[in-house]
PDB file of C-alpha atoms in Angstrom:
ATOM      1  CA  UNK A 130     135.182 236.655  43.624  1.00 31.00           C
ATOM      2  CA  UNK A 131     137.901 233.794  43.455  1.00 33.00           C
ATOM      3  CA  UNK A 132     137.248 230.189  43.167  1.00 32.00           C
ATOM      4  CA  UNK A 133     140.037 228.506  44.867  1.00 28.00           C
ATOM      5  CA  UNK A 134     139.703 224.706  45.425  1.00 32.00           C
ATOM      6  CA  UNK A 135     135.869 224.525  46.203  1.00 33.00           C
ATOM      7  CA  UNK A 136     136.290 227.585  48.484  1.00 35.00           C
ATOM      8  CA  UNK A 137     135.163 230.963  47.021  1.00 35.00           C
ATOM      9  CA  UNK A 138     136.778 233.992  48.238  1.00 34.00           C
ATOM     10  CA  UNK A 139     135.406 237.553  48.038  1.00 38.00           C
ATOM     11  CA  UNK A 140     137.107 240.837  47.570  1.00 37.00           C
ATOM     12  CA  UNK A 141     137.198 240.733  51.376  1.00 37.00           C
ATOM     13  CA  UNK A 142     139.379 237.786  51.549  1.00 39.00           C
ATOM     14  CA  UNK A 143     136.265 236.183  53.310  1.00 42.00           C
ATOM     15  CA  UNK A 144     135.750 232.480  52.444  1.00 40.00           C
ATOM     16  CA  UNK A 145     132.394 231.481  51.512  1.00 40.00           C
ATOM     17  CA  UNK A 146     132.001 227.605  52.636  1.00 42.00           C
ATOM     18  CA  UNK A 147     132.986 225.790  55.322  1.00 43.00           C
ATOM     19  CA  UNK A 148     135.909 223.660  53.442  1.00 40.00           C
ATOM     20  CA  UNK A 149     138.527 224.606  55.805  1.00 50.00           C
ATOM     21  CA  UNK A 150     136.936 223.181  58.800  1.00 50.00           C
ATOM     22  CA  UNK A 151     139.401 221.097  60.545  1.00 60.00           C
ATOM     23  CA  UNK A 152     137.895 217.614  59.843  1.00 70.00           C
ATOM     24  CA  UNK A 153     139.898 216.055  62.984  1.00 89.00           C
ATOM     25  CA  UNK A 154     137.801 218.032  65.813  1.00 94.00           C
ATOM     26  CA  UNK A 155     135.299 215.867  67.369  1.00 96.00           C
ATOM     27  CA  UNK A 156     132.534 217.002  69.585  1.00 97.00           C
ATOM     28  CA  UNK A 157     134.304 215.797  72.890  1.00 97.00           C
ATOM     29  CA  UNK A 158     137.314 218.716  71.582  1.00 97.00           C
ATOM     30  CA  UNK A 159     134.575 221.461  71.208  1.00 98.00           C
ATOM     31  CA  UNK A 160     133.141 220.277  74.596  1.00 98.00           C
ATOM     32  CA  UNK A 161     136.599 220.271  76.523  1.00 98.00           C
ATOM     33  CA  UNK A 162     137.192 223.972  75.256  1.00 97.00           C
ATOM     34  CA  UNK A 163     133.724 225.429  76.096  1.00 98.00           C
ATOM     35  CA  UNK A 164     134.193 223.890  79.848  1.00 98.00           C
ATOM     36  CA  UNK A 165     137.463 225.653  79.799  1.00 97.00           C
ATOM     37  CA  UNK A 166     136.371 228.768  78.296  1.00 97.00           C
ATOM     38  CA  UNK A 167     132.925 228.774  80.415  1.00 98.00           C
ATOM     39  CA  UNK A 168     135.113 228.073  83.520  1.00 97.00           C
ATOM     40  CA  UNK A 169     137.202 231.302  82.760  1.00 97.00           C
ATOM     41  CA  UNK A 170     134.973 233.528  81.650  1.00 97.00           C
ATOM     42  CA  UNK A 171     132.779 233.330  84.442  1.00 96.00           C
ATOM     43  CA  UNK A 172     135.316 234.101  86.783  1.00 94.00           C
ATOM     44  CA  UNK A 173     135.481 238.321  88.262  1.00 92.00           C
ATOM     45  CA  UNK A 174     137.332 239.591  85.242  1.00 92.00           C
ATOM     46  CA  UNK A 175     137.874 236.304  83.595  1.00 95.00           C
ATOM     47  CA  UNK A 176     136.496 237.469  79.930  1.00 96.00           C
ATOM     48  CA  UNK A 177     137.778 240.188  77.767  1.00 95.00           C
ATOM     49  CA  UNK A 178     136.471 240.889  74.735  1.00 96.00           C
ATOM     50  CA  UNK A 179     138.445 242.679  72.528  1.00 95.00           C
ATOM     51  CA  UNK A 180     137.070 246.453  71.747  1.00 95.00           C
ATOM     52  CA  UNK A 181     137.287 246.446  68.131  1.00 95.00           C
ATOM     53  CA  UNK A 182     135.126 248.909  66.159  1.00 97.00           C
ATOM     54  CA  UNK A 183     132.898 245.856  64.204  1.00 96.00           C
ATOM     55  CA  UNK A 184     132.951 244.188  67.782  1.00 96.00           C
ATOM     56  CA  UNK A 185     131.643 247.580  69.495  1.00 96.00           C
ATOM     57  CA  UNK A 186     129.006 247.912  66.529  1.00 97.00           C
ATOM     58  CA  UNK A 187     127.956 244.288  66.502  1.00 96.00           C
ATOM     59  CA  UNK A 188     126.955 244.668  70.176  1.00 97.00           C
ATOM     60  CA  UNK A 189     125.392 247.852  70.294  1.00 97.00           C
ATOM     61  CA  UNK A 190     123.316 246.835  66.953  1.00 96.00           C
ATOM     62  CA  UNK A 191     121.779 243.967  69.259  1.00 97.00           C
ATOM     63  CA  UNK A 192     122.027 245.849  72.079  1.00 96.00           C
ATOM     64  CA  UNK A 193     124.255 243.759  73.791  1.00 96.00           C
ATOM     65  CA  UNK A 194     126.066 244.684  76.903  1.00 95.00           C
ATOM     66  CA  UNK A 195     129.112 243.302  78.432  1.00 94.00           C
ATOM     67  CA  UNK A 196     126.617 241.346  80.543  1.00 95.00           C
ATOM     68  CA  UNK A 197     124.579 240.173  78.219  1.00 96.00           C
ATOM     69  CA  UNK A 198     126.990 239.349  75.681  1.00 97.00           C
ATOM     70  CA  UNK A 199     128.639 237.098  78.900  1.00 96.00           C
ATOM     71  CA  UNK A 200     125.326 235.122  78.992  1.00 97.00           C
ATOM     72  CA  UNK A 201     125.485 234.424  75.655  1.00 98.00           C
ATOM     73  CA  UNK A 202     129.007 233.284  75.403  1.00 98.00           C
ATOM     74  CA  UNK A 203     128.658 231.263  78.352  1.00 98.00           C
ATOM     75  CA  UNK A 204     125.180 229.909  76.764  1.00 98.00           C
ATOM     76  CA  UNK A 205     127.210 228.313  73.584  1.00 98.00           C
ATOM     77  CA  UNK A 206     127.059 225.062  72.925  1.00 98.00           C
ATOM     78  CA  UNK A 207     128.704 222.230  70.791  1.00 98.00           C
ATOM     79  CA  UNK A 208     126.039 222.318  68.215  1.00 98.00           C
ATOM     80  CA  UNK A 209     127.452 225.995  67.719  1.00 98.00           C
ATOM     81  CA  UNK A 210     130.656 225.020  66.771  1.00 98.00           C
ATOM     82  CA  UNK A 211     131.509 226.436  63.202  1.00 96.00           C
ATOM     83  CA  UNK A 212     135.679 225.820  63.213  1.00 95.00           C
ATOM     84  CA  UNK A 213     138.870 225.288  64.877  1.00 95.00           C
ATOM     85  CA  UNK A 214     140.811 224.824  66.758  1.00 95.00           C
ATOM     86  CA  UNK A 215     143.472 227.066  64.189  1.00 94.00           C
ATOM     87  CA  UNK A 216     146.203 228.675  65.138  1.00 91.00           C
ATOM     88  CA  UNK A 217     146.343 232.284  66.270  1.00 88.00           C
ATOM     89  CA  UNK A 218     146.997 234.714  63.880  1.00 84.00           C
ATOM     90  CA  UNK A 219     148.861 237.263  66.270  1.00 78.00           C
ATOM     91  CA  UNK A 220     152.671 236.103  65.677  1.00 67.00           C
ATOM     92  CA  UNK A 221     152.879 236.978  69.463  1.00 73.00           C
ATOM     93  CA  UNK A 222     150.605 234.588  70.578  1.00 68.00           C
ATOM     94  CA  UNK A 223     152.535 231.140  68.364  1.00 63.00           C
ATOM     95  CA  UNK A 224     151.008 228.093  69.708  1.00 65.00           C
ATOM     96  CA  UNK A 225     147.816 229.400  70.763  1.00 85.00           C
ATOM     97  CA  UNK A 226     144.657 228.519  68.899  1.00 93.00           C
ATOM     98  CA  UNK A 227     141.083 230.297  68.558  1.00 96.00           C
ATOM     99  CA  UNK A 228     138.061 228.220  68.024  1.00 97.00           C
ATOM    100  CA  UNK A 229     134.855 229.850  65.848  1.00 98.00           C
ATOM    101  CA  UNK A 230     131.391 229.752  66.510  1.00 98.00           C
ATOM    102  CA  UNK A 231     128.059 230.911  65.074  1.00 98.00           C
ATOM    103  CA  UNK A 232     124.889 232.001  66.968  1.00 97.00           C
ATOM    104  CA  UNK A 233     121.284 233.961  66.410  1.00 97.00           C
ATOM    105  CA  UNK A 234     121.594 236.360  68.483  1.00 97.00           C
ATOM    106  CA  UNK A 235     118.215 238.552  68.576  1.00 95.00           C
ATOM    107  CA  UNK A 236     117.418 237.308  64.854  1.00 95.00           C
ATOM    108  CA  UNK A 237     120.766 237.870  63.578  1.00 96.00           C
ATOM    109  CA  UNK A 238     123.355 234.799  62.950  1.00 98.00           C
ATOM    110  CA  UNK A 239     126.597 236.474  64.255  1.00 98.00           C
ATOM    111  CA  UNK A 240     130.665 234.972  64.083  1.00 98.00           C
ATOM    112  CA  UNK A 241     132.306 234.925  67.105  1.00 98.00           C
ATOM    113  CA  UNK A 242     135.728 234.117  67.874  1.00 97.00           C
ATOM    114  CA  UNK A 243     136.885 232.903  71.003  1.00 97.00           C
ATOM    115  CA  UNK A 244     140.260 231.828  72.953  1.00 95.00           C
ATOM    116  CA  UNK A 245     141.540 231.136  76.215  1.00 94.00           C
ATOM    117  CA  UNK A 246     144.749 232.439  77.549  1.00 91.00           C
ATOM    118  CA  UNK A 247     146.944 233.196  80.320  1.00 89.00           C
ATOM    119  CA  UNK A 248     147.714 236.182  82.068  1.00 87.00           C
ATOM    120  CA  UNK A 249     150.806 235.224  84.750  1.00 88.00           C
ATOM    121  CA  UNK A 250     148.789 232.641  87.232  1.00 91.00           C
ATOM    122  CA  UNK A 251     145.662 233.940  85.951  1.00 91.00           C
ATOM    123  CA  UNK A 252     143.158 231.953  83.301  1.00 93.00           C
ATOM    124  CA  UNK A 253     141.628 234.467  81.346  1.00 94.00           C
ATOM    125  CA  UNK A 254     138.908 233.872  78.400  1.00 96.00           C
ATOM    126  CA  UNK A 255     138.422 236.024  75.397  1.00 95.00           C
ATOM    127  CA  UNK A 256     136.060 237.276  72.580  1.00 97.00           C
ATOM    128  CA  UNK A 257     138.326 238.146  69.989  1.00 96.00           C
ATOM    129  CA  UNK A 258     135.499 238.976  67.605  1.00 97.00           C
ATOM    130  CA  UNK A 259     131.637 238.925  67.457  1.00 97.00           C
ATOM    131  CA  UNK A 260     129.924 240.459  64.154  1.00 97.00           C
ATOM    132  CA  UNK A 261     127.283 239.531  61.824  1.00 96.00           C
ATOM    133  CA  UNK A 262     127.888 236.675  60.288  1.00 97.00           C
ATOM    134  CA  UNK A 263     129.352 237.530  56.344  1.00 95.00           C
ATOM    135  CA  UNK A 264     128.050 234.369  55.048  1.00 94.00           C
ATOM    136  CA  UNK A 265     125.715 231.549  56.352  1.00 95.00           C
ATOM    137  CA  UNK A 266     127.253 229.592  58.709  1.00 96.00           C
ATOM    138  CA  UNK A 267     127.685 226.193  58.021  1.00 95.00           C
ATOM    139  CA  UNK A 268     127.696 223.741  62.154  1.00 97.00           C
ATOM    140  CA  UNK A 269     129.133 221.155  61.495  1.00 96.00           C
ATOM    141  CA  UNK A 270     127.304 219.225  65.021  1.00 95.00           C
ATOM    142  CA  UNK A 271     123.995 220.249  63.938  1.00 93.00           C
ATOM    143  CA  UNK A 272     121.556 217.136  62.518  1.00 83.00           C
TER     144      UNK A 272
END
């Protein structure tokens, strides 16, 4: 493990604290983007979520369906905020952000990553990653 400026870092390149949340987001930012996000993904086809191997194994580990998994998303609230808005990490995608939330999700605290985008016309939401959580997750909206 690496102890770099009061953040540690495993062999995973996973940091352990919440240092780099972005200190400028106020709840009325995490708000806006959950009405956005909510608004897409409960549109007919508005939600993707991205069908990565730890995403497929997070859901069926909780047995989560693409249904269920919906409810959940559109269930978040502000108090789940973890962090973000940060930039994208696809170079494709430069100027988009993701924003990162935490959640129990049938006794398990899982990560999930979300973003909204556009196809053409067409508002689109999407899970970019849900998986157990690596470390505890630190909500920064919480009392």
């Amino acid at each position: 493990m690496i102890i770099y400026q009061n953040i540690s870092i495993d062999k995973m390149g996973v940091g352990l604290c919440n240092s780099r949340v972005n200190m400028n987001t106020t709840k009325d930012d995490v708000r806006n983007f959950l009405i956005e996000f909510k608004a897409r993904a409960s549109q007919k086809g508005g939600l993707f979520i991205v069908p990565r191997d730890v995403n497929i194994v997070c859901m069926a580990q909780l047995g989560l369906t693409d249904r269920t998994l919906r409810m959940e998303l559109l269930s978040l609230s502000v108090e789940d905020y973890y962090k973000g808005p940060e930039p994208d990490e696809d170079p494709s995608k430069s100027g988009k952000e993701v924003w990162m939330f935490g959640k129990i999700i049938n006794g398990c605290e899982v990560y999930i990553k979300l973003k909204n985008f556009d196809v053409g016309p067409h508002k689109r939401a999407k899970c970019l990653s849900i998986h157990q959580a690596d470390f505890p997750i630190v909500y920064p909206f919480r009392k």
